[in-house]
C-alpha cells in the first residue's frame, strides 16, 4: 500500500513538473519541448490539378473538414462540369462571354442572376470569370453556397445526407452520377 502511494505521488510530481515552463533534471535545467501544430487536410494524389486546386481552396476558405462533405461537393462539381471551368452546357468550351444559353462553368451557373453574379464578382475582385481560380472564388463566396455552407462544416453526415444541402445549392435537374463520384472521392482522399 505504501509503495503504491509513493509511486502515485512520484508520477503526479513528474506529470506536474512536466507541465511547468522549465524544470530541473539532476543539475541541469531543461526547457519544455515545443509543441508543433500540424494542420492536417484532405489530399487527393490521384486527382487532376483542377480537382486538387478546388479541394485545397475549399479547405482553406471554409471550415469544412469532413471527408464526406468535401467528397459530396467535389462529386457534384464533377457531375456538373468535370472540373472544366470553360464549359458551356452541352459541352462547348468557350469563354464566359461566349456562353449564350444553359449553364456555364464549374457548377453550371444557369440562372441569369447566378451567371451575372460570376461576372460581377470577377469584375469587382479582378479575376477571370472563365478561369478555375475565378470560378472557385465565386463558388465559395456565392450567397447560395454561403447559405448551405454551415450544413457542410463539421456535421459528420453521410454522403446521402450531404446531398440534401448540395441540391439546395445547385438545384440540379438530373442527379446523374454525382453520388457515385462522391463515393469515389472518399476512396481517393487521404488525411495528410
PDB file of C-alpha atoms in Angstrom:
ATOM      1  CA  UNK A   1       0.000   0.000   0.000  1.00  0.00           C
ATOM      2  CA  UNK A   2       2.802   2.385   0.924  1.00  0.00           C
ATOM      3  CA  UNK A   3       4.672   1.500  -2.255  1.00  0.00           C
ATOM      4  CA  UNK A   4       1.581   2.217  -4.422  1.00  0.00           C
ATOM      5  CA  UNK A   5       1.028   5.587  -2.716  1.00  0.00           C
ATOM      6  CA  UNK A   6       4.682   6.540  -3.192  1.00  0.00           C
ATOM      7  CA  UNK A   7       4.550   5.580  -6.875  1.00  0.00           C
ATOM      8  CA  UNK A   8       1.339   7.558  -7.380  1.00  0.00           C
ATOM      9  CA  UNK A   9       2.820  10.671  -5.741  1.00  0.00           C
ATOM     10  CA  UNK A  10       6.024  10.342  -7.776  1.00  0.00           C
ATOM     11  CA  UNK A  11       4.004  10.056 -11.008  1.00  0.00           C
ATOM     12  CA  UNK A  12       1.908  13.077 -10.025  1.00  0.00           C
ATOM     13  CA  UNK A  13       5.040  15.106  -9.248  1.00  0.00           C
ATOM     14  CA  UNK A  14       6.677  14.155 -12.544  1.00  0.00           C
ATOM     15  CA  UNK A  15       3.499  14.899 -14.501  1.00  0.00           C
ATOM     16  CA  UNK A  16       3.058  18.255 -12.775  1.00  0.00           C
ATOM     17  CA  UNK A  17       6.661  19.231 -13.322  1.00  0.00           C
ATOM     18  CA  UNK A  18       6.467  18.206 -16.993  1.00  0.00           C
ATOM     19  CA  UNK A  19       3.832  20.885 -17.480  1.00  0.00           C
ATOM     20  CA  UNK A  20       5.996  23.628 -15.982  1.00  0.00           C
ATOM     21  CA  UNK A  21       7.777  26.068 -18.272  1.00  0.00           C
ATOM     22  CA  UNK A  22      11.218  24.901 -17.069  1.00  0.00           C
ATOM     23  CA  UNK A  23      12.165  22.005 -14.871  1.00  0.00           C
ATOM     24  CA  UNK A  24      15.316  20.596 -13.370  1.00  0.00           C
ATOM     25  CA  UNK A  25      16.671  17.131 -14.005  1.00  0.00           C
ATOM     26  CA  UNK A  26      19.625  16.440 -11.762  1.00  0.00           C
ATOM     27  CA  UNK A  27      21.824  19.565 -12.008  1.00  0.00           C
ATOM     28  CA  UNK A  28      20.502  20.633 -15.414  1.00  0.00           C
ATOM     29  CA  UNK A  29      17.554  22.965 -16.115  1.00  0.00           C
ATOM     30  CA  UNK A  30      15.624  21.964 -19.196  1.00  0.00           C
ATOM     31  CA  UNK A  31      13.060  23.885 -21.247  1.00  0.00           C
ATOM     32  CA  UNK A  32       9.972  22.009 -22.393  1.00  0.00           C
ATOM     33  CA  UNK A  33       9.836  20.545 -25.875  1.00  0.00           C
ATOM     34  CA  UNK A  34       7.908  22.934 -28.139  1.00  0.00           C
ATOM     35  CA  UNK A  35       4.573  21.712 -29.453  1.00  0.00           C
ATOM     36  CA  UNK A  36       4.390  21.810 -33.227  1.00  0.00           C
ATOM     37  CA  UNK A  37       0.846  22.173 -34.506  1.00  0.00           C
ATOM     38  CA  UNK A  38       0.106  20.294 -37.715  1.00  0.00           C
ATOM     39  CA  UNK A  39      -2.839  21.277 -39.828  1.00  0.00           C
ATOM     40  CA  UNK A  40      -3.958  18.060 -41.422  1.00  0.00           C
ATOM     41  CA  UNK A  41      -6.016  18.458 -44.574  1.00  0.00           C
ATOM     42  CA  UNK A  42      -7.536  16.110 -47.093  1.00  0.00           C
ATOM     43  CA  UNK A  43      -5.376  15.482 -50.150  1.00  0.00           C
ATOM     44  CA  UNK A  44      -6.076  13.630 -53.371  1.00  0.00           C
ATOM     45  CA  UNK A  45      -2.921  12.341 -55.049  1.00  0.00           C
ATOM     46  CA  UNK A  46      -4.860  10.614 -57.840  1.00  0.00           C
ATOM     47  CA  UNK A  47      -6.849  13.737 -58.724  1.00  0.00           C
ATOM     48  CA  UNK A  48      -6.325  16.169 -61.586  1.00  0.00           C
ATOM     49  CA  UNK A  49      -4.625  19.515 -60.879  1.00  0.00           C
ATOM     50  CA  UNK A  50      -8.052  21.177 -61.129  1.00  0.00           C
ATOM     51  CA  UNK A  51      -9.574  18.817 -58.578  1.00  0.00           C
ATOM     52  CA  UNK A  52      -6.611  19.287 -56.243  1.00  0.00           C
ATOM     53  CA  UNK A  53      -6.931  23.074 -56.504  1.00  0.00           C
ATOM     54  CA  UNK A  54     -10.653  23.107 -55.668  1.00  0.00           C
ATOM     55  CA  UNK A  55     -10.184  20.643 -52.785  1.00  0.00           C
ATOM     56  CA  UNK A  56      -7.409  22.779 -51.330  1.00  0.00           C
ATOM     57  CA  UNK A  57      -9.371  26.024 -51.682  1.00  0.00           C
ATOM     58  CA  UNK A  58     -12.497  24.539 -50.091  1.00  0.00           C
ATOM     59  CA  UNK A  59     -10.421  23.673 -47.036  1.00  0.00           C
ATOM     60  CA  UNK A  60      -8.510  26.980 -46.945  1.00  0.00           C
ATOM     61  CA  UNK A  61     -11.502  29.261 -47.425  1.00  0.00           C
ATOM     62  CA  UNK A  62     -14.132  27.428 -45.347  1.00  0.00           C
ATOM     63  CA  UNK A  63     -14.290  25.386 -42.168  1.00  0.00           C
ATOM     64  CA  UNK A  64     -15.180  22.171 -43.986  1.00  0.00           C
ATOM     65  CA  UNK A  65     -13.130  19.324 -42.554  1.00  0.00           C
ATOM     66  CA  UNK A  66     -15.490  16.393 -43.045  1.00  0.00           C
ATOM     67  CA  UNK A  67     -14.339  13.954 -45.731  1.00  0.00           C
ATOM     68  CA  UNK A  68     -17.889  13.132 -46.834  1.00  0.00           C
ATOM     69  CA  UNK A  69     -18.838  16.806 -47.093  1.00  0.00           C
ATOM     70  CA  UNK A  70     -15.819  17.562 -49.278  1.00  0.00           C
ATOM     71  CA  UNK A  71     -16.420  14.438 -51.374  1.00  0.00           C
ATOM     72  CA  UNK A  72     -20.058  15.454 -51.892  1.00  0.00           C
ATOM     73  CA  UNK A  73     -19.097  18.930 -53.116  1.00  0.00           C
ATOM     74  CA  UNK A  74     -16.385  17.520 -55.359  1.00  0.00           C
ATOM     75  CA  UNK A  75     -18.713  14.828 -56.743  1.00  0.00           C
ATOM     76  CA  UNK A  76     -21.270  17.478 -57.599  1.00  0.00           C
ATOM     77  CA  UNK A  77     -18.707  19.618 -59.403  1.00  0.00           C
ATOM     78  CA  UNK A  78     -17.523  16.589 -61.364  1.00  0.00           C
ATOM     79  CA  UNK A  79     -21.113  15.831 -62.410  1.00  0.00           C
ATOM     80  CA  UNK A  80     -21.730  19.441 -63.440  1.00  0.00           C
ATOM     81  CA  UNK A  81     -18.514  20.210 -65.362  1.00  0.00           C
ATOM     82  CA  UNK A  82     -15.816  17.554 -64.914  1.00  0.00           C
ATOM     83  CA  UNK A  83     -13.857  20.470 -63.390  1.00  0.00           C
ATOM     84  CA  UNK A  84     -13.652  22.198 -66.785  1.00  0.00           C
ATOM     85  CA  UNK A  85     -14.168  25.876 -65.997  1.00  0.00           C
ATOM     86  CA  UNK A  86     -14.691  26.987 -69.607  1.00  0.00           C
ATOM     87  CA  UNK A  87     -17.518  24.563 -70.357  1.00  0.00           C
ATOM     88  CA  UNK A  88     -20.887  25.753 -71.567  1.00  0.00           C
ATOM     89  CA  UNK A  89     -23.907  23.476 -71.133  1.00  0.00           C
ATOM     90  CA  UNK A  90     -23.830  20.947 -73.947  1.00  0.00           C
ATOM     91  CA  UNK A  91     -20.035  20.661 -73.888  1.00  0.00           C
ATOM     92  CA  UNK A  92     -18.766  23.679 -75.850  1.00  0.00           C
ATOM     93  CA  UNK A  93     -15.502  25.089 -74.481  1.00  0.00           C
ATOM     94  CA  UNK A  94     -15.941  28.856 -74.592  1.00  0.00           C
ATOM     95  CA  UNK A  95     -15.152  31.951 -72.565  1.00  0.00           C
ATOM     96  CA  UNK A  96     -17.591  33.386 -70.044  1.00  0.00           C
ATOM     97  CA  UNK A  97     -18.946  35.959 -72.509  1.00  0.00           C
ATOM     98  CA  UNK A  98     -19.456  33.389 -75.298  1.00  0.00           C
ATOM     99  CA  UNK A  99     -21.781  31.016 -73.434  1.00  0.00           C
ATOM    100  CA  UNK A 100     -25.181  32.237 -74.630  1.00  0.00           C
ATOM    101  CA  UNK A 101     -27.548  29.620 -73.192  1.00  0.00           C
ATOM    102  CA  UNK A 102     -27.671  26.994 -70.489  1.00  0.00           C
ATOM    103  CA  UNK A 103     -25.240  26.691 -67.630  1.00  0.00           C
ATOM    104  CA  UNK A 104     -21.614  27.756 -67.552  1.00  0.00           C
ATOM    105  CA  UNK A 105     -18.514  26.734 -65.668  1.00  0.00           C
ATOM    106  CA  UNK A 106     -17.679  24.561 -62.683  1.00  0.00           C
ATOM    107  CA  UNK A 107     -21.178  24.292 -61.296  1.00  0.00           C
ATOM    108  CA  UNK A 108     -23.056  25.258 -64.459  1.00  0.00           C
ATOM    109  CA  UNK A 109     -24.354  28.622 -63.275  1.00  0.00           C
ATOM    110  CA  UNK A 110     -27.613  28.742 -65.201  1.00  0.00           C
ATOM    111  CA  UNK A 111     -29.977  31.429 -63.925  1.00  0.00           C
ATOM    112  CA  UNK A 112     -29.229  34.931 -65.164  1.00  0.00           C
ATOM    113  CA  UNK A 113     -28.642  36.132 -61.585  1.00  0.00           C
ATOM    114  CA  UNK A 114     -26.076  33.447 -60.810  1.00  0.00           C
ATOM    115  CA  UNK A 115     -24.389  33.774 -64.208  1.00  0.00           C
ATOM    116  CA  UNK A 116     -24.131  37.564 -63.894  1.00  0.00           C
ATOM    117  CA  UNK A 117     -23.055  37.138 -60.272  1.00  0.00           C
ATOM    118  CA  UNK A 118     -19.940  35.322 -61.504  1.00  0.00           C
ATOM    119  CA  UNK A 119     -19.132  38.132 -63.957  1.00  0.00           C
ATOM    120  CA  UNK A 120     -19.809  40.900 -61.450  1.00  0.00           C
ATOM    121  CA  UNK A 121     -17.746  39.176 -58.755  1.00  0.00           C
ATOM    122  CA  UNK A 122     -14.785  38.796 -61.076  1.00  0.00           C
ATOM    123  CA  UNK A 123     -15.092  42.399 -62.279  1.00  0.00           C
ATOM    124  CA  UNK A 124     -15.083  43.620 -58.680  1.00  0.00           C
ATOM    125  CA  UNK A 125     -12.295  41.335 -57.416  1.00  0.00           C
ATOM    126  CA  UNK A 126     -10.191  41.345 -60.584  1.00  0.00           C
ATOM    127  CA  UNK A 127     -10.412  37.719 -61.639  1.00  0.00           C
ATOM    128  CA  UNK A 128     -11.212  35.927 -64.875  1.00  0.00           C
ATOM    129  CA  UNK A 129     -14.769  34.507 -64.873  1.00  0.00           C
ATOM    130  CA  UNK A 130     -13.619  31.816 -67.335  1.00  0.00           C
ATOM    131  CA  UNK A 131     -10.798  30.620 -65.070  1.00  0.00           C
ATOM    132  CA  UNK A 132     -10.768  27.857 -62.491  1.00  0.00           C
ATOM    133  CA  UNK A 133      -9.407  30.303 -59.907  1.00  0.00           C
ATOM    134  CA  UNK A 134     -12.080  32.958 -60.512  1.00  0.00           C
ATOM    135  CA  UNK A 135     -14.900  30.447 -60.517  1.00  0.00           C
ATOM    136  CA  UNK A 136     -13.668  28.709 -57.367  1.00  0.00           C
ATOM    137  CA  UNK A 137     -13.542  32.065 -55.565  1.00  0.00           C
ATOM    138  CA  UNK A 138     -17.071  32.923 -56.730  1.00  0.00           C
ATOM    139  CA  UNK A 139     -18.399  29.439 -55.942  1.00  0.00           C
ATOM    140  CA  UNK A 140     -17.203  29.682 -52.327  1.00  0.00           C
ATOM    141  CA  UNK A 141     -18.397  33.278 -51.885  1.00  0.00           C
ATOM    142  CA  UNK A 142     -21.678  32.981 -53.769  1.00  0.00           C
ATOM    143  CA  UNK A 143     -24.623  33.735 -51.437  1.00  0.00           C
ATOM    144  CA  UNK A 144     -26.403  30.465 -52.277  1.00  0.00           C
ATOM    145  CA  UNK A 145     -23.338  28.417 -51.292  1.00  0.00           C
ATOM    146  CA  UNK A 146     -22.832  30.547 -48.186  1.00  0.00           C
ATOM    147  CA  UNK A 147     -26.404  29.736 -47.086  1.00  0.00           C
ATOM    148  CA  UNK A 148     -25.762  25.970 -47.189  1.00  0.00           C
ATOM    149  CA  UNK A 149     -22.114  26.127 -46.064  1.00  0.00           C
ATOM    150  CA  UNK A 150     -22.948  25.554 -42.349  1.00  0.00           C
ATOM    151  CA  UNK A 151     -24.506  22.223 -43.361  1.00  0.00           C
ATOM    152  CA  UNK A 152     -21.135  21.104 -44.750  1.00  0.00           C
ATOM    153  CA  UNK A 153     -18.979  22.395 -41.892  1.00  0.00           C
ATOM    154  CA  UNK A 154     -18.392  19.691 -39.295  1.00  0.00           C
ATOM    155  CA  UNK A 155     -21.670  17.838 -39.431  1.00  0.00           C
ATOM    156  CA  UNK A 156     -20.316  14.266 -39.723  1.00  0.00           C
ATOM    157  CA  UNK A 157     -23.063  13.113 -42.070  1.00  0.00           C
ATOM    158  CA  UNK A 158     -23.196  10.515 -44.811  1.00  0.00           C
ATOM    159  CA  UNK A 159     -22.812  11.428 -48.462  1.00  0.00           C
ATOM    160  CA  UNK A 160     -26.537  10.794 -48.982  1.00  0.00           C
ATOM    161  CA  UNK A 161     -27.325  13.249 -46.192  1.00  0.00           C
ATOM    162  CA  UNK A 162     -24.950  15.869 -47.640  1.00  0.00           C
ATOM    163  CA  UNK A 163     -26.711  15.558 -50.994  1.00  0.00           C
ATOM    164  CA  UNK A 164     -29.648  17.480 -49.482  1.00  0.00           C
ATOM    165  CA  UNK A 165     -27.761  20.784 -48.979  1.00  0.00           C
ATOM    166  CA  UNK A 166     -25.949  20.090 -52.266  1.00  0.00           C
ATOM    167  CA  UNK A 167     -29.317  20.009 -54.015  1.00  0.00           C
ATOM    168  CA  UNK A 168     -30.346  23.314 -52.393  1.00  0.00           C
ATOM    169  CA  UNK A 169     -27.025  24.785 -53.540  1.00  0.00           C
ATOM    170  CA  UNK A 170     -27.151  23.534 -57.135  1.00  0.00           C
ATOM    171  CA  UNK A 171     -30.775  22.650 -57.812  1.00  0.00           C
ATOM    172  CA  UNK A 172     -29.898  20.005 -60.374  1.00  0.00           C
ATOM    173  CA  UNK A 173     -32.485  18.703 -62.815  1.00  0.00           C
ATOM    174  CA  UNK A 174     -30.760  15.358 -63.326  1.00  0.00           C
ATOM    175  CA  UNK A 175     -28.973  13.724 -60.410  1.00  0.00           C
ATOM    176  CA  UNK A 176     -26.693  11.676 -62.637  1.00  0.00           C
ATOM    177  CA  UNK A 177     -23.569  10.136 -61.105  1.00  0.00           C
ATOM    178  CA  UNK A 178     -22.793  12.856 -58.548  1.00  0.00           C
ATOM    179  CA  UNK A 179     -23.241  10.488 -55.598  1.00  0.00           C
ATOM    180  CA  UNK A 180     -21.123   7.767 -57.247  1.00  0.00           C
ATOM    181  CA  UNK A 181     -18.406  10.368 -57.899  1.00  0.00           C
ATOM    182  CA  UNK A 182     -18.606  11.470 -54.262  1.00  0.00           C
ATOM    183  CA  UNK A 183     -18.054   7.885 -53.067  1.00  0.00           C
ATOM    184  CA  UNK A 184     -15.093   7.623 -55.458  1.00  0.00           C
ATOM    185  CA  UNK A 185     -13.548  10.715 -53.852  1.00  0.00           C
ATOM    186  CA  UNK A 186     -13.855   9.211 -50.378  1.00  0.00           C
ATOM    187  CA  UNK A 187     -11.668   6.355 -51.610  1.00  0.00           C
ATOM    188  CA  UNK A 188      -9.065   8.785 -53.039  1.00  0.00           C
ATOM    189  CA  UNK A 189      -8.841  11.265 -50.158  1.00  0.00           C
ATOM    190  CA  UNK A 190      -6.079  10.871 -47.594  1.00  0.00           C
ATOM    191  CA  UNK A 191      -5.525  12.973 -44.486  1.00  0.00           C
ATOM    192  CA  UNK A 192      -2.040  14.428 -44.671  1.00  0.00           C
TER     193      UNK A 192
END
